[in-house]
mmCIF file with all atom_site columns, C-alpha atoms in Angstrom:
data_model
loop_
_atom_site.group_PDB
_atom_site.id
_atom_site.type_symbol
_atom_site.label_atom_id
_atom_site.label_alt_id
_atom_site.label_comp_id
_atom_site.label_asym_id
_atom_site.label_entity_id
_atom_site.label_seq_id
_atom_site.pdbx_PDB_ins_code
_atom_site.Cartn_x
_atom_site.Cartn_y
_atom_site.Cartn_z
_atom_site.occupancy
_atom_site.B_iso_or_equiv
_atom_site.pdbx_formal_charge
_atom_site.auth_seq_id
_atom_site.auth_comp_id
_atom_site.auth_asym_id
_atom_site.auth_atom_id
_atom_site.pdbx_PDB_model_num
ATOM 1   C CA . UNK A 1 1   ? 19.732 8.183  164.375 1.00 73.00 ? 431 UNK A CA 1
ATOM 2   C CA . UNK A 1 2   ? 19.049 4.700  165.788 1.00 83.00 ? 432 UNK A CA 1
ATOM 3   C CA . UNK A 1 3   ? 16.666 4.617  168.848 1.00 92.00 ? 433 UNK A CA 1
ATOM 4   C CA . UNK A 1 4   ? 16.996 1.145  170.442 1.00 95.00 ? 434 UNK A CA 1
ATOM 5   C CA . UNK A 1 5   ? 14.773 0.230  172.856 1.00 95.00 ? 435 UNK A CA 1
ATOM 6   C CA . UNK A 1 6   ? 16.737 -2.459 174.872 1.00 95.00 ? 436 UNK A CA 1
ATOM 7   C CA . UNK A 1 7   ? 20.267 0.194  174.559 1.00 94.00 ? 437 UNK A CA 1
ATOM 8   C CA . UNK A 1 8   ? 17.483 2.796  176.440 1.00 96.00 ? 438 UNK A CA 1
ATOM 9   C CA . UNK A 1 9   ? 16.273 0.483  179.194 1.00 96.00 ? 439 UNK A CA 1
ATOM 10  C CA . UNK A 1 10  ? 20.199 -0.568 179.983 1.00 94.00 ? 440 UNK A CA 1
ATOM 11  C CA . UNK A 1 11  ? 21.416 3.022  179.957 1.00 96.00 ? 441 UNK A CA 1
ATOM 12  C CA . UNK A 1 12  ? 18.553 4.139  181.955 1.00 97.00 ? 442 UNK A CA 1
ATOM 13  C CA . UNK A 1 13  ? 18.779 1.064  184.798 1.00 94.00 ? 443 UNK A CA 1
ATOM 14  C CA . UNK A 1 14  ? 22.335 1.791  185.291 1.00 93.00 ? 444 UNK A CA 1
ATOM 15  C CA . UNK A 1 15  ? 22.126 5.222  185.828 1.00 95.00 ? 445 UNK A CA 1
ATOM 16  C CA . UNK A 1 16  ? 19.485 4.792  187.722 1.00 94.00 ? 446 UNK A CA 1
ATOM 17  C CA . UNK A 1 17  ? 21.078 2.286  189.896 1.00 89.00 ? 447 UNK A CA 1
ATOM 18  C CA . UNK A 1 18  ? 24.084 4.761  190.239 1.00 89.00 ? 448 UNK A CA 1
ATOM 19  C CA . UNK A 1 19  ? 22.303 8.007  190.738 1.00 91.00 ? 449 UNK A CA 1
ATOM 20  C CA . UNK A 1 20  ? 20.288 6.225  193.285 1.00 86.00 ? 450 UNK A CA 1
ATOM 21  C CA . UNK A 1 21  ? 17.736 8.659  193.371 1.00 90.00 ? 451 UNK A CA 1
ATOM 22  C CA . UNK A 1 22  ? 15.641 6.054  195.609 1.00 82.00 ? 452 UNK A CA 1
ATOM 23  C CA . UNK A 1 23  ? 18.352 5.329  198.071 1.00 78.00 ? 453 UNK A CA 1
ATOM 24  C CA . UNK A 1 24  ? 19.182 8.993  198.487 1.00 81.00 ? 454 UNK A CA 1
ATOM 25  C CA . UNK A 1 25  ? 15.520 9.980  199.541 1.00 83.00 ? 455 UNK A CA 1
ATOM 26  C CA . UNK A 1 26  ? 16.445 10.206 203.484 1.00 77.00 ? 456 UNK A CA 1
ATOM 27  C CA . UNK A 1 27  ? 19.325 12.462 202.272 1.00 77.00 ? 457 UNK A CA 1
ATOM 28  C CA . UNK A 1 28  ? 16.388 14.881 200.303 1.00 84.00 ? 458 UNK A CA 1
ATOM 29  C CA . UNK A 1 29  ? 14.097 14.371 203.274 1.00 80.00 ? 459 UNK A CA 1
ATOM 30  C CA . UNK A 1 30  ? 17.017 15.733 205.396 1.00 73.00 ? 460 UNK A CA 1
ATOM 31  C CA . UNK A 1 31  ? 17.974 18.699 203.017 1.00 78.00 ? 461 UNK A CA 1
ATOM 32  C CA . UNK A 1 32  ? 13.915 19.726 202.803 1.00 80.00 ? 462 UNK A CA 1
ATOM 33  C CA . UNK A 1 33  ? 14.344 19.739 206.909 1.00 75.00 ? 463 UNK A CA 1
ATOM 34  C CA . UNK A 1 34  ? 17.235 21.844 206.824 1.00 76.00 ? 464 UNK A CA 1
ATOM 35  C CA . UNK A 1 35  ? 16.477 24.661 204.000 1.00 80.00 ? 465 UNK A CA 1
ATOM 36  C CA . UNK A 1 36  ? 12.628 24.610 204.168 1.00 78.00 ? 466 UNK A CA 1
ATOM 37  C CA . UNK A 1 37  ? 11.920 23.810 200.480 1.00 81.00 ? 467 UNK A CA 1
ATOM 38  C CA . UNK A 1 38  ? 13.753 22.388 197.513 1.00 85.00 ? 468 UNK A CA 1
ATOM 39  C CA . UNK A 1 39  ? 13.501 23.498 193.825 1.00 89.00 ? 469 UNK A CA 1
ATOM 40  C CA . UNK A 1 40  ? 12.825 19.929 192.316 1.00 92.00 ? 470 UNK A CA 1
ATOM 41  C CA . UNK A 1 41  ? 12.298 21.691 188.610 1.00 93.00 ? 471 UNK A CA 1
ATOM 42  C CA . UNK A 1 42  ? 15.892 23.424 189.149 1.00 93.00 ? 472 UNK A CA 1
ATOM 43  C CA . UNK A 1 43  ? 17.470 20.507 191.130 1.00 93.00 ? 473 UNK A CA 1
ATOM 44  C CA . UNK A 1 44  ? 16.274 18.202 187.994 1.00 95.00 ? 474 UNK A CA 1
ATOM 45  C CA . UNK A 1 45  ? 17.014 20.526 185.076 1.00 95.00 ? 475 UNK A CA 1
ATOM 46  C CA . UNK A 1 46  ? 20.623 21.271 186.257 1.00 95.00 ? 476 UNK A CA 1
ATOM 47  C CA . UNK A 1 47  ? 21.621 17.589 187.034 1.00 95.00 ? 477 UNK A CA 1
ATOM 48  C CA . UNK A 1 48  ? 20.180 17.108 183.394 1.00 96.00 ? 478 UNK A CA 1
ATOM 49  C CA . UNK A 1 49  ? 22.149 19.640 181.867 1.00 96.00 ? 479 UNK A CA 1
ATOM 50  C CA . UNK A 1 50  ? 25.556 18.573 183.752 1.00 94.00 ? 480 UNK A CA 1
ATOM 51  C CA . UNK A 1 51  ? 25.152 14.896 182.434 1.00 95.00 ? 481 UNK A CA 1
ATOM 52  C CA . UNK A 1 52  ? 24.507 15.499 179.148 1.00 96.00 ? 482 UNK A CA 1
ATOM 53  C CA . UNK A 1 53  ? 27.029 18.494 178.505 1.00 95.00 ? 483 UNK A CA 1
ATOM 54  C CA . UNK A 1 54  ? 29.434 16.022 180.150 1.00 92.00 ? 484 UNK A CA 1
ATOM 55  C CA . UNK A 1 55  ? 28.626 13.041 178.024 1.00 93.00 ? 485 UNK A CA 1
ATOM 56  C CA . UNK A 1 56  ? 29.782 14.986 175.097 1.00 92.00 ? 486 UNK A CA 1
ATOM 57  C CA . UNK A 1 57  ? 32.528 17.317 176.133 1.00 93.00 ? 487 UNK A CA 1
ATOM 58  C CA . UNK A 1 58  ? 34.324 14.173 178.564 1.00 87.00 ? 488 UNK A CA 1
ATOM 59  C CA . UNK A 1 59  ? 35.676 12.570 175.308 1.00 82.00 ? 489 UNK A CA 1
ATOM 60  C CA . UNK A 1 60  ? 36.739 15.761 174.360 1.00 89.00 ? 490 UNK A CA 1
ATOM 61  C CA . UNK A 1 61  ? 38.359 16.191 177.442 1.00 86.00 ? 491 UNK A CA 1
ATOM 62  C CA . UNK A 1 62  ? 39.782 12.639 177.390 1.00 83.00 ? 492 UNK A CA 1
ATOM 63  C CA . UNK A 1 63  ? 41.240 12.727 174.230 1.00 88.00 ? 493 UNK A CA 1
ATOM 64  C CA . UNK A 1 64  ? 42.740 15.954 175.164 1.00 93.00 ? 494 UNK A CA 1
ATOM 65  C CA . UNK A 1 65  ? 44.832 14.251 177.907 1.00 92.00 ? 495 UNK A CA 1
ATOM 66  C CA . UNK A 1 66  ? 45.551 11.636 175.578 1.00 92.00 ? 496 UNK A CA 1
ATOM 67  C CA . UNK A 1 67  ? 42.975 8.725  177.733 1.00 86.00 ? 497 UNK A CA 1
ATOM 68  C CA . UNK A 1 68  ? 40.878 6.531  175.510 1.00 84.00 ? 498 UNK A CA 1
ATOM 69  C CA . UNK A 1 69  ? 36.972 5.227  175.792 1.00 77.00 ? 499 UNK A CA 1
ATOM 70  C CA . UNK A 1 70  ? 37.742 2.076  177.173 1.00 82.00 ? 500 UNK A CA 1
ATOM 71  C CA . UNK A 1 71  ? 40.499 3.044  179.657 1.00 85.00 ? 501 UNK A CA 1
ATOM 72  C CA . UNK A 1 72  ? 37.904 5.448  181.133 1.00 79.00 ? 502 UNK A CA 1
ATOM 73  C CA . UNK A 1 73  ? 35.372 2.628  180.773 1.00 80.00 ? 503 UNK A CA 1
ATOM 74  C CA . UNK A 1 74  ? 37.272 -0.014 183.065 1.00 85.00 ? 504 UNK A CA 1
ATOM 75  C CA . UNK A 1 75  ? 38.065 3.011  185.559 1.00 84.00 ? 505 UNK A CA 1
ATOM 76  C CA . UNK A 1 76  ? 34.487 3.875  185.451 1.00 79.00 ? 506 UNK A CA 1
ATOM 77  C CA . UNK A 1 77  ? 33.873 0.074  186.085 1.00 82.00 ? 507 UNK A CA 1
ATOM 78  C CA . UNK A 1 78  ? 35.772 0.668  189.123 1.00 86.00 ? 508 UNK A CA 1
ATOM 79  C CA . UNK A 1 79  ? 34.223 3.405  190.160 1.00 80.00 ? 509 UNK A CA 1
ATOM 80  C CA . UNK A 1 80  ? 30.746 1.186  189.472 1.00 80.00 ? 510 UNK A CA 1
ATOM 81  C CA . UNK A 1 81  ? 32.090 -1.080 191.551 1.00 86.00 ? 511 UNK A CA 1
ATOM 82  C CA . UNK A 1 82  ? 33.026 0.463  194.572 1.00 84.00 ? 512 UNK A CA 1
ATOM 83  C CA . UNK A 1 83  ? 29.597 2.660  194.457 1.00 78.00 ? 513 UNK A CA 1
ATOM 84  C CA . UNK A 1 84  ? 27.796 -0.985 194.634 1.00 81.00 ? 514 UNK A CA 1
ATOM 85  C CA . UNK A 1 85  ? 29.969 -1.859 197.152 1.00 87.00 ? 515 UNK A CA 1
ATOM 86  C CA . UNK A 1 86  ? 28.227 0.676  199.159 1.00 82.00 ? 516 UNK A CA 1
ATOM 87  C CA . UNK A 1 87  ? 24.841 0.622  198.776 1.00 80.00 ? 517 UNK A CA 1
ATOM 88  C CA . UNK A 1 88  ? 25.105 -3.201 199.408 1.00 87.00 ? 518 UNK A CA 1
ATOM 89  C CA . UNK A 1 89  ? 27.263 -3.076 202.228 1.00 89.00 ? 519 UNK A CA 1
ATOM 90  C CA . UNK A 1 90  ? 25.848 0.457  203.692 1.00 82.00 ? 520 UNK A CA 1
ATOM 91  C CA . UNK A 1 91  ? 28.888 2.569  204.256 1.00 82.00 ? 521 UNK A CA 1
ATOM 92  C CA . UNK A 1 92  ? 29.725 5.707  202.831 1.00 74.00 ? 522 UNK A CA 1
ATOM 93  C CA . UNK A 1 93  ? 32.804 6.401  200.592 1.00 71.00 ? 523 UNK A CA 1
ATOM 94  C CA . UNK A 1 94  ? 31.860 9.024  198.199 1.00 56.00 ? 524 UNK A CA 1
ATOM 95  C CA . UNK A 1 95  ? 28.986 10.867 199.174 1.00 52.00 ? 525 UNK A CA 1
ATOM 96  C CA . UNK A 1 96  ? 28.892 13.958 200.971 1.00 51.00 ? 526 UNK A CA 1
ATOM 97  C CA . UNK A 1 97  ? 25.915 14.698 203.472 1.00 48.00 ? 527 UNK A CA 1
ATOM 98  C CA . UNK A 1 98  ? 27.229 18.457 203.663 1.00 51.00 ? 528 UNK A CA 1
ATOM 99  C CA . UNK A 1 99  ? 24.520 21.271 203.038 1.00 48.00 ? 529 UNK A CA 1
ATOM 100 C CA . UNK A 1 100 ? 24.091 24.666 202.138 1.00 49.00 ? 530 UNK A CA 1
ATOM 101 C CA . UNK A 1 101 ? 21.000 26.584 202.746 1.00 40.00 ? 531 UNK A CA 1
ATOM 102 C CA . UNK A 1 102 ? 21.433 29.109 199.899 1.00 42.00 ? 532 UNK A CA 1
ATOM 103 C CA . UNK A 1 103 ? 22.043 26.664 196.983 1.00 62.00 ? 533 UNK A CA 1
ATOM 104 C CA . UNK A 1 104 ? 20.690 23.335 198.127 1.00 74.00 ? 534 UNK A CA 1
ATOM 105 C CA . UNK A 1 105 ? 18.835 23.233 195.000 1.00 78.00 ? 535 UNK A CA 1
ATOM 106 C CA . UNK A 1 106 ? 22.328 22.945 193.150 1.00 84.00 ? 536 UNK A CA 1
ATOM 107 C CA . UNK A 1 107 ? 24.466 21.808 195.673 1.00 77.00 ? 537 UNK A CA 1
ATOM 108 C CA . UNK A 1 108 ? 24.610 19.088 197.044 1.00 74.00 ? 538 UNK A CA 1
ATOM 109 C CA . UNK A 1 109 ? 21.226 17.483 195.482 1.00 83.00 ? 539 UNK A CA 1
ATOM 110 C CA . UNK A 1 110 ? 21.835 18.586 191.561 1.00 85.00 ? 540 UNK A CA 1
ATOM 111 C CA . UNK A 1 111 ? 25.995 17.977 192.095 1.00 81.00 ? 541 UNK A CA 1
ATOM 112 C CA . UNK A 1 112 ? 27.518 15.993 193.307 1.00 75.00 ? 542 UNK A CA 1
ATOM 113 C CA . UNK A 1 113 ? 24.431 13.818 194.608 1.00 80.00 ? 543 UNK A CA 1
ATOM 114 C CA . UNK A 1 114 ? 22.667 12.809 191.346 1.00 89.00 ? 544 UNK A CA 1
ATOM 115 C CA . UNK A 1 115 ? 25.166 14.410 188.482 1.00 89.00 ? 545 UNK A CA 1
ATOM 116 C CA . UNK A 1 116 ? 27.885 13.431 190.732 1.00 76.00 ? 546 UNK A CA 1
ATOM 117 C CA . UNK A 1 117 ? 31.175 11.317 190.256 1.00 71.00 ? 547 UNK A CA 1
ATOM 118 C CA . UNK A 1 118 ? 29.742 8.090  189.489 1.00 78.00 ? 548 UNK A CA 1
ATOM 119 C CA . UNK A 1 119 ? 26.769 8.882  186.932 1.00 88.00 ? 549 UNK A CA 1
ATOM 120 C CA . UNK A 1 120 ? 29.558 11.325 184.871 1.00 85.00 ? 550 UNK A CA 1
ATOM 121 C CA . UNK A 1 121 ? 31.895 8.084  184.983 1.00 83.00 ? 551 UNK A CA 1
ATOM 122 C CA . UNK A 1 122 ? 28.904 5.955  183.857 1.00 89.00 ? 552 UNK A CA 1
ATOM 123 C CA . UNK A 1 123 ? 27.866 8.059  181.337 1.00 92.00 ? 553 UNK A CA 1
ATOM 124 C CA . UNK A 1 124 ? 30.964 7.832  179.031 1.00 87.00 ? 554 UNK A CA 1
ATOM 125 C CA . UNK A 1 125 ? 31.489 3.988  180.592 1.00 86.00 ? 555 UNK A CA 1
ATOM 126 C CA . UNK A 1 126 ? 28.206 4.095  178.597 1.00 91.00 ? 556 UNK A CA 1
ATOM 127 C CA . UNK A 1 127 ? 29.678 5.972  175.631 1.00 88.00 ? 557 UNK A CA 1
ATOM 128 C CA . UNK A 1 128 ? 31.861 2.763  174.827 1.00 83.00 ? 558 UNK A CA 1
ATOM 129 C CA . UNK A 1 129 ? 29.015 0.638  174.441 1.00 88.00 ? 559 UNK A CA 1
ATOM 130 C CA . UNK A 1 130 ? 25.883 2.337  173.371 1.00 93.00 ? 560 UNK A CA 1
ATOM 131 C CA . UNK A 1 131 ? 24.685 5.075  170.604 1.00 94.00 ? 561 UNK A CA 1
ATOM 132 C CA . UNK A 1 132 ? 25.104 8.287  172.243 1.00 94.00 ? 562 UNK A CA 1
ATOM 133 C CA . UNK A 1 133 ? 21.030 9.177  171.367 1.00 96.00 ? 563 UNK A CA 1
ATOM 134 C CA . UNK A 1 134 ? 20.060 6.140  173.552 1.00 96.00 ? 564 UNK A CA 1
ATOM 135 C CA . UNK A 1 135 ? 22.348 8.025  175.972 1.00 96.00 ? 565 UNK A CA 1
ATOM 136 C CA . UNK A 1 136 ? 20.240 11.018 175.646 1.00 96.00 ? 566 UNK A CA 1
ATOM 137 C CA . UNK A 1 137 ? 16.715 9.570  175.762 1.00 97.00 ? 567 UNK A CA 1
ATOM 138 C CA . UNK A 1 138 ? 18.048 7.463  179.067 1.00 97.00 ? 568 UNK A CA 1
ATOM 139 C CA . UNK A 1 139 ? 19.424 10.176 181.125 1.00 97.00 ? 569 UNK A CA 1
ATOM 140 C CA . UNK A 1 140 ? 16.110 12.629 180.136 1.00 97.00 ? 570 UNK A CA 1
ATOM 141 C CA . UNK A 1 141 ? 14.399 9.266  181.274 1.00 98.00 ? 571 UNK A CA 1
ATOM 142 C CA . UNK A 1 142 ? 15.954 9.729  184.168 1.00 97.00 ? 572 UNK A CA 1
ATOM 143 C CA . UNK A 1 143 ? 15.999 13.391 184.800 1.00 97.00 ? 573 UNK A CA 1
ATOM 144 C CA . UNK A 1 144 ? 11.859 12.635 184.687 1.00 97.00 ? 574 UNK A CA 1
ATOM 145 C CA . UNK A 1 145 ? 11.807 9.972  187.103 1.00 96.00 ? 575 UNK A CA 1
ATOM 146 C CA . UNK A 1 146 ? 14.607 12.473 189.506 1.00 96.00 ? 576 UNK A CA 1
ATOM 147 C CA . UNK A 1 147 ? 11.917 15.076 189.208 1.00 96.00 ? 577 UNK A CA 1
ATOM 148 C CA . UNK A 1 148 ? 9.210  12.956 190.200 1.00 95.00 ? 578 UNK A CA 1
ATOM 149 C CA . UNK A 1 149 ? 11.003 11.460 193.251 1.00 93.00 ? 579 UNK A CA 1
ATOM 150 C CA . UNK A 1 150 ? 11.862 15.225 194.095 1.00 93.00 ? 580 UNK A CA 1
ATOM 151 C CA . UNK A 1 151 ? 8.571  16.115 193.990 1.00 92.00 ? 581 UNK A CA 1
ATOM 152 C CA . UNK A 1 152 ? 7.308  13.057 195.627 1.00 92.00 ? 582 UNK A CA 1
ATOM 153 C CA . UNK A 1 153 ? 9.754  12.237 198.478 1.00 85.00 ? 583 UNK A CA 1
ATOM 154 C CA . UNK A 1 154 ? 7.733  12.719 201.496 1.00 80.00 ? 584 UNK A CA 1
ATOM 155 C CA . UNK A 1 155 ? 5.027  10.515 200.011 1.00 88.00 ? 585 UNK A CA 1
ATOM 156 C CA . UNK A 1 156 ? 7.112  7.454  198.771 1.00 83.00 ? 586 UNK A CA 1
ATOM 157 C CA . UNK A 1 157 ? 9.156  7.612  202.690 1.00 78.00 ? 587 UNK A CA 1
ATOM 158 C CA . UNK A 1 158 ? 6.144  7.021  203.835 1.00 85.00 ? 588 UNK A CA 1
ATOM 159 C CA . UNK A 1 159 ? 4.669  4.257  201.320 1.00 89.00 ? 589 UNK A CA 1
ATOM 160 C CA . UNK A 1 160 ? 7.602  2.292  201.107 1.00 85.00 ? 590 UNK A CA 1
ATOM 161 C CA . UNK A 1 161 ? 9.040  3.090  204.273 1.00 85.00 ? 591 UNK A CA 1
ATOM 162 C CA . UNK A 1 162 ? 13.100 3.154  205.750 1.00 81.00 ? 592 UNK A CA 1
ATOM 163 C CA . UNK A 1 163 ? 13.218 -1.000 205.349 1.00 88.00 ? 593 UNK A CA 1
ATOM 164 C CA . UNK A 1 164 ? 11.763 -1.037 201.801 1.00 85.00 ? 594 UNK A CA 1
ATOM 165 C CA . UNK A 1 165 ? 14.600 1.701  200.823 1.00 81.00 ? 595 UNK A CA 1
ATOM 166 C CA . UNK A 1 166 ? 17.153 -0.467 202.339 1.00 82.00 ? 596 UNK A CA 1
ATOM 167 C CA . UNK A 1 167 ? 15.779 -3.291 199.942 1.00 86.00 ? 597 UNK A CA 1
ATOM 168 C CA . UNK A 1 168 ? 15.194 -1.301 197.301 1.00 82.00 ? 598 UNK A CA 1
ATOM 169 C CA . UNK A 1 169 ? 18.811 -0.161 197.721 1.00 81.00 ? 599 UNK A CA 1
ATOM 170 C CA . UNK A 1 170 ? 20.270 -3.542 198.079 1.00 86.00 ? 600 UNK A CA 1
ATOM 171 C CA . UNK A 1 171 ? 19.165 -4.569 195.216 1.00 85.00 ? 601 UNK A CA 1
ATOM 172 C CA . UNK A 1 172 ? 19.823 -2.190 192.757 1.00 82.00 ? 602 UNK A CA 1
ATOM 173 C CA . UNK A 1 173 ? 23.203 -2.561 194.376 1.00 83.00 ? 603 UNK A CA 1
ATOM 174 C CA . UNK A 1 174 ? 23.746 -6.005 193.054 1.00 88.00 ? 604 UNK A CA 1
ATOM 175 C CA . UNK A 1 175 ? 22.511 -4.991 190.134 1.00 84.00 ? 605 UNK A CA 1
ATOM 176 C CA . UNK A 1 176 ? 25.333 -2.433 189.725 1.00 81.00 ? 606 UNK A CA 1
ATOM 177 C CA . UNK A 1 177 ? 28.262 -5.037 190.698 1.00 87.00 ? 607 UNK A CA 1
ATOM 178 C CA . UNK A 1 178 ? 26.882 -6.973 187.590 1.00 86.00 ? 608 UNK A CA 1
ATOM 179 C CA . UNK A 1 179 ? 26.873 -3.945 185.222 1.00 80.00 ? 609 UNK A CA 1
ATOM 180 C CA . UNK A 1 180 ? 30.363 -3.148 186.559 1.00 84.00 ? 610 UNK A CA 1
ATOM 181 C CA . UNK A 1 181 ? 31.873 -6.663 186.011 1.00 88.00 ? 611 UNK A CA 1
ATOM 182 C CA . UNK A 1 182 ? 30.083 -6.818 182.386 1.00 84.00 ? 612 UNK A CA 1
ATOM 183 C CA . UNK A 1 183 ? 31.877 -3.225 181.847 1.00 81.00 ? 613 UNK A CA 1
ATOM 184 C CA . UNK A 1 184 ? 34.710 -3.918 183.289 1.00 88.00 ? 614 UNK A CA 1
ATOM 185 C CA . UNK A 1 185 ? 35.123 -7.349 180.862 1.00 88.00 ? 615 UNK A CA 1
ATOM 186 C CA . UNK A 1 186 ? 34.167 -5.557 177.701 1.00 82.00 ? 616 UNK A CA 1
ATOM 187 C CA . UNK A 1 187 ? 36.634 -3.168 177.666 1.00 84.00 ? 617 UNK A CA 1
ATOM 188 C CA . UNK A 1 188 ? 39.497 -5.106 179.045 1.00 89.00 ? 618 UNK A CA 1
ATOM 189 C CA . UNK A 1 189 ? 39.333 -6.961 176.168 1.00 85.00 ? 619 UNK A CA 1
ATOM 190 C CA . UNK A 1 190 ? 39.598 -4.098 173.820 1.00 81.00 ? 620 UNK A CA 1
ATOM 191 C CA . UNK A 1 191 ? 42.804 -2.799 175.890 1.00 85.00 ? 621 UNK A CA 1
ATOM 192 C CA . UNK A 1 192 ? 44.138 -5.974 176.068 1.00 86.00 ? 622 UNK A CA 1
ATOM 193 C CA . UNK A 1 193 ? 43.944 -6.301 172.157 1.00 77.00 ? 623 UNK A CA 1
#
């Protein structure tokens, strides 16, 4: 087992760029509005559980279909891409708003808007490049720093306010079209090879 710091931070800025738990704090604002109260423990815990489960049965299911690492790695860096894309240019292409009052807890906060799409395609992008422990420790990382935000939402609307989200958003955006070149670049080569 090799814990490496630097592998951690990576995994854990990237997924938190793409799970954009920041960004997506109107969204959570708007969900408490409709339904009254959400479950931040059970909202946190599930997401957690669908990521990692997924990080190690999606090779299993890759290989299955006969796709390797790095194909799904430069799809994923797609998939990076056009996520970035959005939060720079603010438009919507994958997310979806909808709500349900029973199971807003689950859906849509847990899946698909944190363990959604682009954090499962990030997480075995991921795969190609790190140890799958630093994986681990990055997404609980994250699942901690979901929960808080959860918990928190009201208050940190109101620090930071709607412009300092947009920033905040912006930038984590650009951040992401970086990762997702650097992805897309590592494994091309290994395809190409």
């Amino acid at each position: 087992m090799q814990l490496e710091f630097k592998q951690i931070f990576t995994a854990f800025m990237v997924l938190f760029a793409v799970i954009d738990i920041i960004g997506n704090i109107p969204i959570i604002i708007d969900l408490r509005k409709k339904v009254g109260h959400i479950q931040s423990e059970k909202a946190s815990l599930i997401a957690g559980v669908i990521m990692i489960v997924f990080l190690f049965v999606g090779k299993s299911l890759l290989n299955l279909i006969g796709i390797d690492v790095n194909s799904f790695a430069v799809a994923g860096a797609f998939v990076i891409f056009f996520i970035a894309l959005e939060m720079i240019l603010g438009i919507t292409l994958y997310k979806d708003d909808e709500g349900s009052a029973m199971t807003a807890s689950v859906f849509p906060l847990a899946f698909p808007l944190i363990a959604g799409p682009g954090s499962l395609t990030t997480l075995l992008s991921l795969r190609a490049e790190f140890e799958i422990e630093n994986i681990i420790v990055a997404v609980i990382c994250n699942v901690i720093v979901i929960y808080v935000v959860l918990k928190t939402s009201a208050k940190i609307e109101k620090l930071i306010g709607k412009n300092g989200i947009n920033i905040i958003r912006k930038v984590f955006g650009v951040i992401l079209l970086a990762i997702a070149v650097k992805l897309f670049a590592a494994n091309i080569k290994a395809l190409l090879v």
